[in-house]
PDB file of C-alpha atoms in Angstrom:
ATOM      1  CA  MET A   1       1.949 -27.275  21.808  1.00  0.00           C
ATOM      2  CA  ALA A   2      -0.044 -24.817  19.272  1.00  0.00           C
ATOM      3  CA  ASP A   3      -3.443 -25.930  18.750  1.00  0.00           C
ATOM      4  CA  PRO A   4      -4.635 -27.310  15.159  1.00  0.00           C
ATOM      5  CA  GLU A   5      -6.522 -24.376  14.234  1.00  0.00           C
ATOM      6  CA  THR A   6      -3.793 -22.054  14.687  1.00  0.00           C
ATOM      7  CA  ALA A   7      -1.155 -24.351  12.902  1.00  0.00           C
ATOM      8  CA  ALA A   8      -3.665 -24.339  10.043  1.00  0.00           C
ATOM      9  CA  SER A   9      -3.824 -20.405   9.782  1.00  0.00           C
ATOM     10  CA  VAL A  10      -0.096 -20.220  10.149  1.00  0.00           C
ATOM     11  CA  ARG A  11       0.320 -22.449   6.915  1.00  0.00           C
ATOM     12  CA  GLN A  12      -2.553 -20.539   5.272  1.00  0.00           C
ATOM     13  CA  ILE A  13      -0.753 -17.335   5.470  1.00  0.00           C
ATOM     14  CA  ALA A  14       2.632 -18.590   4.061  1.00  0.00           C
ATOM     15  CA  ASP A  15       0.913 -20.521   1.441  1.00  0.00           C
ATOM     16  CA  PRO A  16       2.474 -19.580  -1.631  1.00  0.00           C
ATOM     17  CA  SER A  17      -0.223 -21.169  -3.917  1.00  0.00           C
ATOM     18  CA  LEU A  18      -2.850 -18.609  -2.681  1.00  0.00           C
ATOM     19  CA  VAL A  19      -3.303 -16.303  -5.497  1.00  0.00           C
ATOM     20  CA  LEU A  20      -5.416 -13.854  -3.884  1.00  0.00           C
ATOM     21  CA  LEU A  21      -5.323 -12.652  -0.222  1.00  0.00           C
ATOM     22  CA  THR A  22      -7.766 -10.995   2.366  1.00  0.00           C
ATOM     23  CA  VAL A  23      -6.444  -7.686   3.389  1.00  0.00           C
ATOM     24  CA  GLU A  24      -5.959  -9.137   6.786  1.00  0.00           C
ATOM     25  CA  GLU A  25      -3.696 -11.865   5.352  1.00  0.00           C
ATOM     26  CA  ALA A  26      -1.810  -9.370   3.523  1.00  0.00           C
ATOM     27  CA  ALA A  27      -1.685  -7.195   6.391  1.00  0.00           C
ATOM     28  CA  ARG A  28      -0.095 -10.131   8.419  1.00  0.00           C
ATOM     29  CA  ARG A  29       2.375 -10.641   5.749  1.00  0.00           C
ATOM     30  CA  LEU A  30       3.588  -7.225   5.842  1.00  0.00           C
ATOM     31  CA  ARG A  31       3.395  -7.210   9.854  1.00  0.00           C
ATOM     32  CA  ILE A  32       1.187  -4.170   9.948  1.00  0.00           C
ATOM     33  CA  GLY A  33      -2.010  -3.609  11.424  1.00  0.00           C
ATOM     34  CA  ARG A  34      -5.157  -4.456   9.554  1.00  0.00           C
ATOM     35  CA  THR A  35      -6.336  -0.861   9.635  1.00  0.00           C
ATOM     36  CA  THR A  36      -3.169   0.693   8.368  1.00  0.00           C
ATOM     37  CA  CYS A  37      -3.164  -2.238   5.207  1.00  0.00           C
ATOM     38  CA  PHE A  38      -6.934  -1.096   4.569  1.00  0.00           C
ATOM     39  CA  ARG A  39      -5.746   2.406   4.496  1.00  0.00           C
ATOM     40  CA  LEU A  40      -2.683   1.472   2.029  1.00  0.00           C
ATOM     41  CA  VAL A  41      -5.037  -0.236  -0.107  1.00  0.00           C
ATOM     42  CA  LEU A  42      -7.758   2.052  -0.140  1.00  0.00           C
ATOM     43  CA  ALA A  43      -5.027   5.061  -1.052  1.00  0.00           C
ATOM     44  CA  GLY A  44      -3.706   2.762  -3.800  1.00  0.00           C
ATOM     45  CA  GLU A  45      -0.491   2.189  -2.359  1.00  0.00           C
ATOM     46  CA  ILE A  46      -1.058  -1.739  -2.300  1.00  0.00           C
ATOM     47  CA  GLU A  47      -2.843  -2.979  -5.361  1.00  0.00           C
ATOM     48  CA  SER A  48      -6.096  -4.587  -4.838  1.00  0.00           C
ATOM     49  CA  VAL A  49      -8.885  -6.104  -6.975  1.00  0.00           C
ATOM     50  CA  THR A  50     -12.781  -6.589  -6.361  1.00  0.00           C
ATOM     51  CA  VAL A  51     -14.203  -9.874  -6.565  1.00  0.00           C
ATOM     52  CA  GLY A  52     -17.831  -9.345  -6.851  1.00  0.00           C
ATOM     53  CA  ARG A  53     -18.118  -7.409  -3.224  1.00  0.00           C
ATOM     54  CA  LEU A  54     -14.951  -8.606  -1.758  1.00  0.00           C
ATOM     55  CA  ARG A  55     -11.564  -6.774  -1.978  1.00  0.00           C
ATOM     56  CA  ARG A  56      -8.859  -9.050  -2.358  1.00  0.00           C
ATOM     57  CA  VAL A  57      -4.919  -8.303  -2.505  1.00  0.00           C
ATOM     58  CA  PRO A  58      -3.018 -10.216  -5.554  1.00  0.00           C
ATOM     59  CA  SER A  59      -0.254 -12.134  -3.586  1.00  0.00           C
ATOM     60  CA  ASP A  60       2.388 -10.503  -5.692  1.00  0.00           C
ATOM     61  CA  ALA A  61       1.135  -6.881  -4.602  1.00  0.00           C
ATOM     62  CA  VAL A  62       2.682  -7.404  -1.431  1.00  0.00           C
ATOM     63  CA  PRO A  63       6.421  -7.945  -2.488  1.00  0.00           C
ATOM     64  CA  ALA A  64       5.713  -5.190  -5.022  1.00  0.00           C
ATOM     65  CA  TYR A  65       4.948  -2.919  -1.893  1.00  0.00           C
ATOM     66  CA  VAL A  66       7.773  -3.776  -0.265  1.00  0.00           C
ATOM     67  CA  ALA A  67      10.132  -3.193  -3.289  1.00  0.00           C
ATOM     68  CA  LYS A  68       8.452   0.136  -3.637  1.00  0.00           C
ATOM     69  CA  LEU A  69       9.126   1.063  -0.170  1.00  0.00           C
ATOM     70  CA  ARG A  70      12.714   0.096  -0.491  1.00  0.00           C
ATOM     71  CA  HIS A  71      13.437   2.421  -3.624  1.00  0.00           C
ATOM     72  CA  ARG A  72      11.792   5.345  -2.237  1.00  0.00           C
ATOM     73  CA  PRO A  73      14.070   8.173  -0.920  1.00  0.00           C
ATOM     74  CA  ALA A  74      14.077   8.424   2.947  1.00  0.00           C
ATOM     75  CA  GLU A  75      11.942  11.068   4.341  1.00  0.00           C
ATOM     76  CA  ALA A  76      13.286  13.471   6.685  1.00  0.00           C
ATOM     77  CA  ALA A  77      12.791  13.454  10.291  1.00  0.00           C
TER      78      ALA A  77
END
């Protein structure tokens, strides 16, 4: 059985009421690494905002990024 802290963390990740996500939460939703997500944010691929000294990703920026990926032409291998 999962411990209560892990269960609460999973619920928070999928919580649709969250308006702003940490970069780590956005990475978990995208199923990518934290470093990769930070790179995408810094490159402007994923929209982000600053709140004081904090960097946050609007929750609607995650599906917008995925939609952008889906409409991008496939790269040649």
